[in-house]
JSON list of C-alpha atoms in Angstrom, two decimals:
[
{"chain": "I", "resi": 1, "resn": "UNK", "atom": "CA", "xyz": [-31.56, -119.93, 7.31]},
{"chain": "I", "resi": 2, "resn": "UNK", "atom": "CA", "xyz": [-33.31, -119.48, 3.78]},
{"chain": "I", "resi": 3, "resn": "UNK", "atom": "CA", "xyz": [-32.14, -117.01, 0.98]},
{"chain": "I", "resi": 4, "resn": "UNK", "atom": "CA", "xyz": [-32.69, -117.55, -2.44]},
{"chain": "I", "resi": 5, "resn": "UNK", "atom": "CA", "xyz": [-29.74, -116.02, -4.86]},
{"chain": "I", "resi": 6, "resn": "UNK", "atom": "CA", "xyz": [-28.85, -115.81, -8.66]},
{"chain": "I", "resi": 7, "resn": "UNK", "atom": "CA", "xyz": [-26.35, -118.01, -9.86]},
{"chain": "I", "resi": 8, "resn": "UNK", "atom": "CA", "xyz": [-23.21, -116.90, -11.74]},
{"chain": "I", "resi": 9, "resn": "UNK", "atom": "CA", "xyz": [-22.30, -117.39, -15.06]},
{"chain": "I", "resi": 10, "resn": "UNK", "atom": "CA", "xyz": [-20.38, -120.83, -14.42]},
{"chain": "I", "resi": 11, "resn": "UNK", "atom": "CA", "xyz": [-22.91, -122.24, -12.22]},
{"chain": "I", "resi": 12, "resn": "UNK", "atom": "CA", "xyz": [-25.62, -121.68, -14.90]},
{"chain": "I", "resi": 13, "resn": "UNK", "atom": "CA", "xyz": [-22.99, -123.43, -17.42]},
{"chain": "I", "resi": 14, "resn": "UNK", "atom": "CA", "xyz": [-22.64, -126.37, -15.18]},
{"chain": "I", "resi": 15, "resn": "UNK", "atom": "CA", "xyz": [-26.76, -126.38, -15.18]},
{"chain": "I", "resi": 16, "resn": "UNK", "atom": "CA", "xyz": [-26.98, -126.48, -18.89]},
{"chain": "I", "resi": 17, "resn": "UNK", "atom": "CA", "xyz": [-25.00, -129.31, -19.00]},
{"chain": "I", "resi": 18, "resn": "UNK", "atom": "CA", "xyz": [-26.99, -130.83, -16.79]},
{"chain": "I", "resi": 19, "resn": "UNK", "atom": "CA", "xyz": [-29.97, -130.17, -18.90]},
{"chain": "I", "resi": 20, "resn": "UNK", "atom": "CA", "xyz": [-28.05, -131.44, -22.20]},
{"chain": "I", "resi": 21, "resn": "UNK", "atom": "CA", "xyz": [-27.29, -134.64, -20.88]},
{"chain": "I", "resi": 22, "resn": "UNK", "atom": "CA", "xyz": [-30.67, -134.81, -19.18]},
{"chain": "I", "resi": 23, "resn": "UNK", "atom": "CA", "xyz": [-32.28, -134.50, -23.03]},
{"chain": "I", "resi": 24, "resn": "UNK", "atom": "CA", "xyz": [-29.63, -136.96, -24.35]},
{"chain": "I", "resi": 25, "resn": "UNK", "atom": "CA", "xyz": [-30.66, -139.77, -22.30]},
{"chain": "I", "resi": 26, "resn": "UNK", "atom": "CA", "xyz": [-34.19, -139.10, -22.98]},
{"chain": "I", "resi": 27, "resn": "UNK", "atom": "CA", "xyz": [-33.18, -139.50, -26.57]},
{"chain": "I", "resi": 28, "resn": "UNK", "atom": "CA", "xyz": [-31.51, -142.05, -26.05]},
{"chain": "I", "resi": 29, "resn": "UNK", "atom": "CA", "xyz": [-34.17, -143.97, -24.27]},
{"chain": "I", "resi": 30, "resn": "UNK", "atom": "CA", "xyz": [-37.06, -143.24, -26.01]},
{"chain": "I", "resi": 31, "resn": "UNK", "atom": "CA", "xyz": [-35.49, -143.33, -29.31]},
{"chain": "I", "resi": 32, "resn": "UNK", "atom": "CA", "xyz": [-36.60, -140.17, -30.71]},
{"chain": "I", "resi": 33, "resn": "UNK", "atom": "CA", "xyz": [-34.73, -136.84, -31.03]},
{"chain": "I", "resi": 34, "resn": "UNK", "atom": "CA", "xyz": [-35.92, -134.79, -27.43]},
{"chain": "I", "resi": 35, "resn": "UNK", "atom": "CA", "xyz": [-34.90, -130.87, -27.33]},
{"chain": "I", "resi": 36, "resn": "UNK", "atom": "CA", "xyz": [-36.43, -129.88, -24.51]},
{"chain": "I", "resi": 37, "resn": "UNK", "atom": "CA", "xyz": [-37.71, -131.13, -21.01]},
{"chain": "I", "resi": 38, "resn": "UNK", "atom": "CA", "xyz": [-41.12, -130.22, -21.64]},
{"chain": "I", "resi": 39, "resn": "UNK", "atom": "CA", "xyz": [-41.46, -133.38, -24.35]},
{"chain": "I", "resi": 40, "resn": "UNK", "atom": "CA", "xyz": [-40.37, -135.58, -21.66]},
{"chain": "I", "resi": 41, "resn": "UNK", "atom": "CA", "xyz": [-43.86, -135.04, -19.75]},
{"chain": "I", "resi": 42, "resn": "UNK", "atom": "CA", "xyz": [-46.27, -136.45, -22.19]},
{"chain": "I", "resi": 43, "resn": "UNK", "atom": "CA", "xyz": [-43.81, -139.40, -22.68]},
{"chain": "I", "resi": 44, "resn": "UNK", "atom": "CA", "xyz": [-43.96, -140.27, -19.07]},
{"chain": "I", "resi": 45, "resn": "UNK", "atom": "CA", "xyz": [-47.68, -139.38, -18.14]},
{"chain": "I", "resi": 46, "resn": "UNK", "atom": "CA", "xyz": [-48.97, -142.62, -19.03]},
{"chain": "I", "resi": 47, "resn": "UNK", "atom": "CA", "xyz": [-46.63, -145.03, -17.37]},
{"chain": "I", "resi": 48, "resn": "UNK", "atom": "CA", "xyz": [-45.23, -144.76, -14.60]},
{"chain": "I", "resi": 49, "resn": "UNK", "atom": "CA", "xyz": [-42.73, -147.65, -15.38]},
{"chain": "I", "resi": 50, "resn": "UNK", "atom": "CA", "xyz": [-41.04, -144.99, -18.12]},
{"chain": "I", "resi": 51, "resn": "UNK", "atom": "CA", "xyz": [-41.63, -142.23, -15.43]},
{"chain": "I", "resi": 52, "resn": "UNK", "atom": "CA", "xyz": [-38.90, -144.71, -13.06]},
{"chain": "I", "resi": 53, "resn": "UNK", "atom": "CA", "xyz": [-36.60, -145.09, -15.79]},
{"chain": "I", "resi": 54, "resn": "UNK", "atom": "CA", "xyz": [-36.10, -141.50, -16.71]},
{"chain": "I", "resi": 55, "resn": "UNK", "atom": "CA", "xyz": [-36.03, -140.78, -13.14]},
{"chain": "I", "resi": 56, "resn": "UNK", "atom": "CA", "xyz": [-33.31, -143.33, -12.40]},
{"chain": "I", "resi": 57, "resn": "UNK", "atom": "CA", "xyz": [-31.24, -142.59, -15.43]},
{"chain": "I", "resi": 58, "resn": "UNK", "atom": "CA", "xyz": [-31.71, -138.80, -14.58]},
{"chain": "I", "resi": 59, "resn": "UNK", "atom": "CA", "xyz": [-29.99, -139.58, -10.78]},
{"chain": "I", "resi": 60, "resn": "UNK", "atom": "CA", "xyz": [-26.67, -141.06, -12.86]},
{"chain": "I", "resi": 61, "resn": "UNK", "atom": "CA", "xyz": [-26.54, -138.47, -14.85]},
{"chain": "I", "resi": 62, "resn": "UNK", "atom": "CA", "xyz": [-22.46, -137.64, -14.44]},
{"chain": "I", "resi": 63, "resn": "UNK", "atom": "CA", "xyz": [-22.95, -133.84, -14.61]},
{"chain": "I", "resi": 64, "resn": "UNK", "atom": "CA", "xyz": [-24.68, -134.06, -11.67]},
{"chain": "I", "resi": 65, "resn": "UNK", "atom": "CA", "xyz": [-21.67, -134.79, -9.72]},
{"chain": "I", "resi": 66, "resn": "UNK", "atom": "CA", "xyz": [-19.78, -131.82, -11.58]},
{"chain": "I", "resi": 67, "resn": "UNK", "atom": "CA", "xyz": [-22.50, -129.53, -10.32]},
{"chain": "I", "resi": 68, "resn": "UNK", "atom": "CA", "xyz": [-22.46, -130.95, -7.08]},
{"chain": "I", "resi": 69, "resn": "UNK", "atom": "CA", "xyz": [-18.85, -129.61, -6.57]},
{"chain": "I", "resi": 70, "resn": "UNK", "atom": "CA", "xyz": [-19.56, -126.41, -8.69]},
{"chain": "I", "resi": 71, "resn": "UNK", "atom": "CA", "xyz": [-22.18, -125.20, -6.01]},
{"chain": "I", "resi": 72, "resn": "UNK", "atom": "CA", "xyz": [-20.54, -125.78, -3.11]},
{"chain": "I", "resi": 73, "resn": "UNK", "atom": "CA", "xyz": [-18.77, -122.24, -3.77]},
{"chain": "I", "resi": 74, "resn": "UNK", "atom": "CA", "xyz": [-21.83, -120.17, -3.22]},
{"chain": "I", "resi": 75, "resn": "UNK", "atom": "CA", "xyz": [-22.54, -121.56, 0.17]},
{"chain": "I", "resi": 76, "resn": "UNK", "atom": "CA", "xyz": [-21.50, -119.42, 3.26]},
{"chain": "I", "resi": 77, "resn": "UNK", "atom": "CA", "xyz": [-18.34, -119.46, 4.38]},
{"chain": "I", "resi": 78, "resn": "UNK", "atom": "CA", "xyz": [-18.29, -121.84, 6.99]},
{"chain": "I", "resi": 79, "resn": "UNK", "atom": "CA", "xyz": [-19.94, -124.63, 5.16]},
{"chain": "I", "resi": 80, "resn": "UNK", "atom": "CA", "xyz": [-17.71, -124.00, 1.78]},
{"chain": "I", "resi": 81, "resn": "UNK", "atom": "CA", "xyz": [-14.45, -124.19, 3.33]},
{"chain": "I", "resi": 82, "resn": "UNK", "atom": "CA", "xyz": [-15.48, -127.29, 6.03]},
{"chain": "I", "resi": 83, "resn": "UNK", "atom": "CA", "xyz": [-18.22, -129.28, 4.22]},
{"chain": "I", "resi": 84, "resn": "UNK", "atom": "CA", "xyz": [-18.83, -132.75, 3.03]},
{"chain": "I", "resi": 85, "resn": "UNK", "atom": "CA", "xyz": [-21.42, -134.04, 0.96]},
{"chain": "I", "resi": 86, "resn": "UNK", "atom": "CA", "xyz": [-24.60, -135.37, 3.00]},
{"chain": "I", "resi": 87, "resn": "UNK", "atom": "CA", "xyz": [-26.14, -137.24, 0.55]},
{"chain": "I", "resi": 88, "resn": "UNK", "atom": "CA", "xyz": [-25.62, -137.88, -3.48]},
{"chain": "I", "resi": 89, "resn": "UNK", "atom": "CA", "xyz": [-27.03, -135.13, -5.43]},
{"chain": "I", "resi": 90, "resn": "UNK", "atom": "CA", "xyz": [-30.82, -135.70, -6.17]},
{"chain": "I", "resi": 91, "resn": "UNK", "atom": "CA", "xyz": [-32.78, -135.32, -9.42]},
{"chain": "I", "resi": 92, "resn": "UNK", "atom": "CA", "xyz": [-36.91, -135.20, -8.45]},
{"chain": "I", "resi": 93, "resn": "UNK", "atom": "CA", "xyz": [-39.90, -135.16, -11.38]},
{"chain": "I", "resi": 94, "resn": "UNK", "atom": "CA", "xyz": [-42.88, -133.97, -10.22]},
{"chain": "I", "resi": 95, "resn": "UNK", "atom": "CA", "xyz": [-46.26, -133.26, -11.54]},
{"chain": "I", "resi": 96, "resn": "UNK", "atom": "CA", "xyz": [-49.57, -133.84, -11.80]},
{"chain": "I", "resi": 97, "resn": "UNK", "atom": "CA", "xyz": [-49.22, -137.27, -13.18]},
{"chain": "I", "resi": 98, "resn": "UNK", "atom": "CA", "xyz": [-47.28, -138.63, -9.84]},
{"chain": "I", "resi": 99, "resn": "UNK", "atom": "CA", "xyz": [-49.75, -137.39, -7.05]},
{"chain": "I", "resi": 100, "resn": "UNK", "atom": "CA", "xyz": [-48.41, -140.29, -4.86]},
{"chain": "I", "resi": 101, "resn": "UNK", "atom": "CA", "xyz": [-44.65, -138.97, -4.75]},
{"chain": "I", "resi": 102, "resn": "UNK", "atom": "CA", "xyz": [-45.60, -135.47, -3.61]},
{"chain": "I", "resi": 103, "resn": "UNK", "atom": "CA", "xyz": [-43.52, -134.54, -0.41]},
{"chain": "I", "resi": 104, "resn": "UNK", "atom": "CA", "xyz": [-45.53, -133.68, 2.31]},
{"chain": "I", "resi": 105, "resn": "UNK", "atom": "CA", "xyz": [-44.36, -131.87, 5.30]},
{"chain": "I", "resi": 106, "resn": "UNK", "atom": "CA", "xyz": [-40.92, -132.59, 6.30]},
{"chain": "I", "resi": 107, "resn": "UNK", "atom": "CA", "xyz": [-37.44, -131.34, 7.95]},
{"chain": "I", "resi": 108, "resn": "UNK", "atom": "CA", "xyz": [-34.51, -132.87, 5.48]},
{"chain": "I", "resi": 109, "resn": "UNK", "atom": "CA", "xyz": [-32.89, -133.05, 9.20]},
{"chain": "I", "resi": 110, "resn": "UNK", "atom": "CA", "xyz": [-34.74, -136.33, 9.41]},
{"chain": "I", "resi": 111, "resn": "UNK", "atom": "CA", "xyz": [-32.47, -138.23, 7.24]},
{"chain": "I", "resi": 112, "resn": "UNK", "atom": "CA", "xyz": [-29.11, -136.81, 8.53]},
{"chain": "I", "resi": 113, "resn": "UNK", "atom": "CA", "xyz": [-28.18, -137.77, 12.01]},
{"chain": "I", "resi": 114, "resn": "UNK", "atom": "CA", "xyz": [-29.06, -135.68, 14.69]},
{"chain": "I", "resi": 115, "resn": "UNK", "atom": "CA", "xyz": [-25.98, -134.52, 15.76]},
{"chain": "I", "resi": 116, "resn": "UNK", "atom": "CA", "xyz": [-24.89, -133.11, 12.52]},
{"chain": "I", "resi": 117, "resn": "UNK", "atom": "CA", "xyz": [-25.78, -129.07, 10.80]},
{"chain": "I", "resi": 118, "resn": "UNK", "atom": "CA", "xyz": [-26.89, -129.60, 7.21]},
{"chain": "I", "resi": 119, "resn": "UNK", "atom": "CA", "xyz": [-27.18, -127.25, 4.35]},
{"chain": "I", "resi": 120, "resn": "UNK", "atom": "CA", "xyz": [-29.61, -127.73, 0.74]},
{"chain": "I", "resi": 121, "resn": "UNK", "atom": "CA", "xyz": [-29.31, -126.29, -2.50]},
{"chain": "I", "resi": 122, "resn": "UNK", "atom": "CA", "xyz": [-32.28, -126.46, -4.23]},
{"chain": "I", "resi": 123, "resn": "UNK", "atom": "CA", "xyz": [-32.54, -125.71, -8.54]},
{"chain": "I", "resi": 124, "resn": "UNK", "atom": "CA", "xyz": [-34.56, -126.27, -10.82]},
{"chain": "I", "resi": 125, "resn": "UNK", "atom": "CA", "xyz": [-33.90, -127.36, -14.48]},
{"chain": "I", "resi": 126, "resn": "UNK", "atom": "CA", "xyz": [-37.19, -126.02, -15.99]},
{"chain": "I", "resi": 127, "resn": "UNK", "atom": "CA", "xyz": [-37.16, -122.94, -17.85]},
{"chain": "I", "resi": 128, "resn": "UNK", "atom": "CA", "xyz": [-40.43, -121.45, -16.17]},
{"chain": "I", "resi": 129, "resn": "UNK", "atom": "CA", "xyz": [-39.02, -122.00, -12.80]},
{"chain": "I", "resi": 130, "resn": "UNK", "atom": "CA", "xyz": [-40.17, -124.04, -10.06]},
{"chain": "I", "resi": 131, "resn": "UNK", "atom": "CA", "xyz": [-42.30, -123.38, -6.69]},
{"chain": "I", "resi": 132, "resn": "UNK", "atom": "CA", "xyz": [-42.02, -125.14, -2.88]},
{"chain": "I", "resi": 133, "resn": "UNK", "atom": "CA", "xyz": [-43.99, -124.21, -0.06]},
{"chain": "I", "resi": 134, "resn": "UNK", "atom": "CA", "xyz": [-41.72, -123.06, 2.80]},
{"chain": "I", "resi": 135, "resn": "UNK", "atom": "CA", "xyz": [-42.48, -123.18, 6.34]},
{"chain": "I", "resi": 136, "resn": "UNK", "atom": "CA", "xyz": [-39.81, -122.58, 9.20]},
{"chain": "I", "resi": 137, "resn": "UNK", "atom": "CA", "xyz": [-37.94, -123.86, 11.46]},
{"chain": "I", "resi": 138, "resn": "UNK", "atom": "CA", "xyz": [-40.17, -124.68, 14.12]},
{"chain": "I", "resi": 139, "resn": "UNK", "atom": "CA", "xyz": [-40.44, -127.68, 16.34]},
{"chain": "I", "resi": 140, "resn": "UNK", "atom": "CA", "xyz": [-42.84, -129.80, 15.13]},
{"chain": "I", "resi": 141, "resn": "UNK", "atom": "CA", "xyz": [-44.74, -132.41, 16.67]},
{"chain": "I", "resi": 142, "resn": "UNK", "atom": "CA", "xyz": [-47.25, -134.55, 14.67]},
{"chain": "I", "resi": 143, "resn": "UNK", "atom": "CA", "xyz": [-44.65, -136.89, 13.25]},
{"chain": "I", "resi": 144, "resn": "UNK", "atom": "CA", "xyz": [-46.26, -139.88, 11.39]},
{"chain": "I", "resi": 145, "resn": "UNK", "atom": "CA", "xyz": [-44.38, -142.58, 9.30]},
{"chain": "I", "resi": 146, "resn": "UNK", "atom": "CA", "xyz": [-44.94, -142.08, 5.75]},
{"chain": "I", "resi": 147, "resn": "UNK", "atom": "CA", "xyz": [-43.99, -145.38, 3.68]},
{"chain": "I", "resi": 148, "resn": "UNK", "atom": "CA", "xyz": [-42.37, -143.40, 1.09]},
{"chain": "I", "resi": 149, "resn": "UNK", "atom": "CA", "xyz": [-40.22, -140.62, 2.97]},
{"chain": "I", "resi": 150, "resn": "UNK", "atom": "CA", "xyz": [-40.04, -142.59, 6.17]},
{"chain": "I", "resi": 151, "resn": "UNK", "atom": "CA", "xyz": [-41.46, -139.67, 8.13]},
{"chain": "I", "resi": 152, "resn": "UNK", "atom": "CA", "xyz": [-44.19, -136.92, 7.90]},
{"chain": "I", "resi": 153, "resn": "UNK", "atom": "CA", "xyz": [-45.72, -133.77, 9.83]},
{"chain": "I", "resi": 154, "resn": "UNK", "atom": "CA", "xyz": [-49.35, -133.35, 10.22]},
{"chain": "I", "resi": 155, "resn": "UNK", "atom": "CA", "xyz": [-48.77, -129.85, 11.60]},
{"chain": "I", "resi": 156, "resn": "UNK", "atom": "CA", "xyz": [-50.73, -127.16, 11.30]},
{"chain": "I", "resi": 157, "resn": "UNK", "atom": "CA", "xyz": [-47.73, -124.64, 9.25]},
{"chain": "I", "resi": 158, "resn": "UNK", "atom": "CA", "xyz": [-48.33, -121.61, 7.84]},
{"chain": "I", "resi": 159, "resn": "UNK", "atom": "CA", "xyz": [-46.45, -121.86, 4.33]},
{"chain": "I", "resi": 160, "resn": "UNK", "atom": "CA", "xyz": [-45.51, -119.18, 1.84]},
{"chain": "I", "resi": 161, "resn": "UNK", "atom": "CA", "xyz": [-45.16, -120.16, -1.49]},
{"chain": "I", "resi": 162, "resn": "UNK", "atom": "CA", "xyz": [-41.65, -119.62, -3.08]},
{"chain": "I", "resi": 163, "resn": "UNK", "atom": "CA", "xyz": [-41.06, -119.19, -7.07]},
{"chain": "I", "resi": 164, "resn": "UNK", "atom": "CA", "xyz": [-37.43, -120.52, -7.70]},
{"chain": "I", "resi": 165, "resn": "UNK", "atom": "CA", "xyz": [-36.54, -119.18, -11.57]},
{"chain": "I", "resi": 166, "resn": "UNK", "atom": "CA", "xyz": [-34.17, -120.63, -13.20]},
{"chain": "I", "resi": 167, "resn": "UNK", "atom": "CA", "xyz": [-30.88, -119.32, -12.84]},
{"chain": "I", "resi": 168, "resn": "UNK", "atom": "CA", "xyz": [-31.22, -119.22, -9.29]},
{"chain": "I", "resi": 169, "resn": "UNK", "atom": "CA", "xyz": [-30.90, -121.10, -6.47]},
{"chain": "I", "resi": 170, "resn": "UNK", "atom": "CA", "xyz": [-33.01, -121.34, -2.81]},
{"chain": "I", "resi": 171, "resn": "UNK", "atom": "CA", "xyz": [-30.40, -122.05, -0.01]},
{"chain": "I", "resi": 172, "resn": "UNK", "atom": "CA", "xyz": [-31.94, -123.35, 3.52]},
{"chain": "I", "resi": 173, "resn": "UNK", "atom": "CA", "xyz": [-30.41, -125.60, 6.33]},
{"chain": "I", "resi": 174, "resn": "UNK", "atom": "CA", "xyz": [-31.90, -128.88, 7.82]},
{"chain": "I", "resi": 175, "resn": "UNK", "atom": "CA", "xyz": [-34.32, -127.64, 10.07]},
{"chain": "I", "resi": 176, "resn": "UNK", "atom": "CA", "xyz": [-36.50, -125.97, 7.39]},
{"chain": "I", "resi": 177, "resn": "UNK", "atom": "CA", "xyz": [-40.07, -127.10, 7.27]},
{"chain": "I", "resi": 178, "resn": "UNK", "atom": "CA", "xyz": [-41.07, -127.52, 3.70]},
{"chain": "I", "resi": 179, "resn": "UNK", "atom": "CA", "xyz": [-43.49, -129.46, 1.17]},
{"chain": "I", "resi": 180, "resn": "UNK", "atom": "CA", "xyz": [-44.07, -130.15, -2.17]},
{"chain": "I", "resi": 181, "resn": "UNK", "atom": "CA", "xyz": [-46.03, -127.38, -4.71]},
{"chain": "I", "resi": 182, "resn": "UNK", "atom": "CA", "xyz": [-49.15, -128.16, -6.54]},
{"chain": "I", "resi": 183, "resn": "UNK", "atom": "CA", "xyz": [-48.88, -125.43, -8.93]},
{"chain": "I", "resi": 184, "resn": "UNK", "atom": "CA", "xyz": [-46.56, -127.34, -11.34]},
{"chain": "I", "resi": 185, "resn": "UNK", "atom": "CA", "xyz": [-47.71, -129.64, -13.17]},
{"chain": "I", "resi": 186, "resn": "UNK", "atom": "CA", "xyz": [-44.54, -130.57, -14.53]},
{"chain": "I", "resi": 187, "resn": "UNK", "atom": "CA", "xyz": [-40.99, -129.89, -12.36]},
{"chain": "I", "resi": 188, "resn": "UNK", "atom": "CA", "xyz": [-37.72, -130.91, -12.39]},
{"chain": "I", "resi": 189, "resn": "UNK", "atom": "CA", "xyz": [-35.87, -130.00, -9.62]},
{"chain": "I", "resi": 190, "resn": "UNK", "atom": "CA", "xyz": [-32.32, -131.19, -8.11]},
{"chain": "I", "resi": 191, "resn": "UNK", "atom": "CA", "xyz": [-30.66, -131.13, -4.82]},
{"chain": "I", "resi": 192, "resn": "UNK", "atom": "CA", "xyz": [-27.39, -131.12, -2.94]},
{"chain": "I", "resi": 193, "resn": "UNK", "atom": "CA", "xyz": [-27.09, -131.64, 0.34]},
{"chain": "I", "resi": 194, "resn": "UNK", "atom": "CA", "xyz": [-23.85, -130.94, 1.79]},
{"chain": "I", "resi": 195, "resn": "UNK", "atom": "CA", "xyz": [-22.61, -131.59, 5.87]},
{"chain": "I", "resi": 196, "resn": "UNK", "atom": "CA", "xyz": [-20.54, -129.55, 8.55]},
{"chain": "I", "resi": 197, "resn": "UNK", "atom": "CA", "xyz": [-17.61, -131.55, 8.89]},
{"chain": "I", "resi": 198, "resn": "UNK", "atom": "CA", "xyz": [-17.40, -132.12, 13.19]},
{"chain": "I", "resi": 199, "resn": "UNK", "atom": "CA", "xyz": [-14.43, -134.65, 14.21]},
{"chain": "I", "resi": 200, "resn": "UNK", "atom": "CA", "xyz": [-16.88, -135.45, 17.59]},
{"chain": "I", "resi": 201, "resn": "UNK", "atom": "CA", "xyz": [-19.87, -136.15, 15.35]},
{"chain": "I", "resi": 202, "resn": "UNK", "atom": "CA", "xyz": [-18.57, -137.98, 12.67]},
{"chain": "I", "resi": 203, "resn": "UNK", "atom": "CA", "xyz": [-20.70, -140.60, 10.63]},
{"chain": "I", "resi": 204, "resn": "UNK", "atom": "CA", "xyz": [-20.34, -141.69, 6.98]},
{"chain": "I", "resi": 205, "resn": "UNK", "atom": "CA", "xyz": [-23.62, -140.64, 5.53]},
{"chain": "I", "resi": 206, "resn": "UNK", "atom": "CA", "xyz": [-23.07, -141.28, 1.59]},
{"chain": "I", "resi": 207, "resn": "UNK", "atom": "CA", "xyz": [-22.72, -144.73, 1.53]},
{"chain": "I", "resi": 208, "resn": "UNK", "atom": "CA", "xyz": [-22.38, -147.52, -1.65]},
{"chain": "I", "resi": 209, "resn": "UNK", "atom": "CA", "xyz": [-23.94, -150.65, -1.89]},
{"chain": "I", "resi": 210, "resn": "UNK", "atom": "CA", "xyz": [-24.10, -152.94, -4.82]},
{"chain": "I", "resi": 211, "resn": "UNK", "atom": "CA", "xyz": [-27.74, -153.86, -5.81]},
{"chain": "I", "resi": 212, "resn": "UNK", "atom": "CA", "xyz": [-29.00, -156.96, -3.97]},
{"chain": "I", "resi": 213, "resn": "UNK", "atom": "CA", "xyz": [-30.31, -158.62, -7.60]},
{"chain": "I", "resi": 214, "resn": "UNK", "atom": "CA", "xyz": [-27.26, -158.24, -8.59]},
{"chain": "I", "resi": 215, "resn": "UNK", "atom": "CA", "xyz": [-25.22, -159.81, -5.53]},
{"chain": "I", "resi": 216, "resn": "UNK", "atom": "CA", "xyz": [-28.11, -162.47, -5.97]},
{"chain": "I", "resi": 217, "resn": "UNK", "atom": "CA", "xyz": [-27.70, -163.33, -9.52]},
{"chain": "I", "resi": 218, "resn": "UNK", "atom": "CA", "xyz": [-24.13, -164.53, -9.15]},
{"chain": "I", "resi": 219, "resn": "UNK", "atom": "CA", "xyz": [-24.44, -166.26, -6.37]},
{"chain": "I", "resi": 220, "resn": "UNK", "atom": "CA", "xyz": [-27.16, -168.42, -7.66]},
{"chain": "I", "resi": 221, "resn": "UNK", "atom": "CA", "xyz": [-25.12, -168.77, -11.19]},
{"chain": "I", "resi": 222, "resn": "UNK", "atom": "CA", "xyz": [-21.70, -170.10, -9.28]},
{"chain": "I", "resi": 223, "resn": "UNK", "atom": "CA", "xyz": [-23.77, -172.18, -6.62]},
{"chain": "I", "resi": 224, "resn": "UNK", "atom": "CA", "xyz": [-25.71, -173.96, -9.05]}
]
């Protein structure tokens, strides 16, 4: 399943907010007044350590969980009225300047459990839109392990590229074959994942746990 649709008025409000807050903290951090997401490239092209702040920061952003819930409404039936979410929503910065993060070809099946039907939102924040290369949902078979997404196809996939404007939103399940874009050199995109809630199947899959620094900071401060 893949179908890209236009959002409604109150989803793109819930966006902007998004995008405010987004500018903010770039403000914030970089000390300098930041009006649009553009400026934040040439801030982070240069180092990478910046690039992982404003990438963390972006991912506790608390609009994010606003939209989460916002968007649930314009997924089908079933999955509106029985879903739960899969994973916290996701903030990704791509570009030219972070070759190394560029998701090759994957399934996002591989990091829910097997047993379990899936459905992704994918938006982008940029004004000019944002592209992915879809594939479909065959079975593939060159699976490698990839030390940053765990796994990775090497099969040969015939992909179509698929220009996501903003204002809209691309709506696939888990099986999906998919990959990064090269044609932006500067995207930021966000996703929700959401999960078919099955009594037989069930399996927490958003989980918390506190930082292990932290954990090990105060137990060498009260055991010294």
């Amino acid at each position: 399943m893949i179908k890209i649709i236009k959002l409604n008025p109150s989803n793109i409000e819930k966006l902007e907010i998004v995008k405010k807050e987004a500018l903010k903290i770039s403000s914030t951090l970089f000390k300098k007044k930041i009006v649009n997401l553009e400026e934040i490239r040439d801030l982070i092209k240069l180092s990478p350590k910046k690039r992982q702040i404003i990438f963390d920061s972006f991912n506790m952003m608390h609009s994010l969980q606003m939209l989460h819930y916002e968007m649930k409404n314009i997924l089908t039936k079933n999955f509106k009225e029985n879903s739960l979410l899969w994973t916290y929503p996701q903030i990704r910065i791509d570009g030219d300047f972070a070759d190394n993060f560029t998701a090759p070809i994957h399934k996002d099946a591989w990091i829910l459990s097997h047993k379990k039907k899936g459905c992704i939102i994918w938006l982008t924040l940029n004004q000019n839109g944002g592209n992915l290369l879809i594939g479909s949902n065959q079975k593939l078979k060159k699976i490698i392990k990839n030390k940053y997404w765990g796994l990775e196809s090497k099969d040969e996939i015939i992909f179509k590229e698929k220009k996501i404007k903003y204002g809209e939103a691309l709506i696939f399940d888990h099986n999906l074959a998919h990959r990064s874009s090269l044609k932006d050199d500067f995207r930021i995109s966000i996703q929700l994942r959401y999960e078919e809630i099955n009594l037989l199947n069930f399996r927490r899959s958003v989980t918390q746990k506190t930082d292990p620094l932290i954990k090990n900071y105060w137990f060498k401060r009260f055991n010294n």
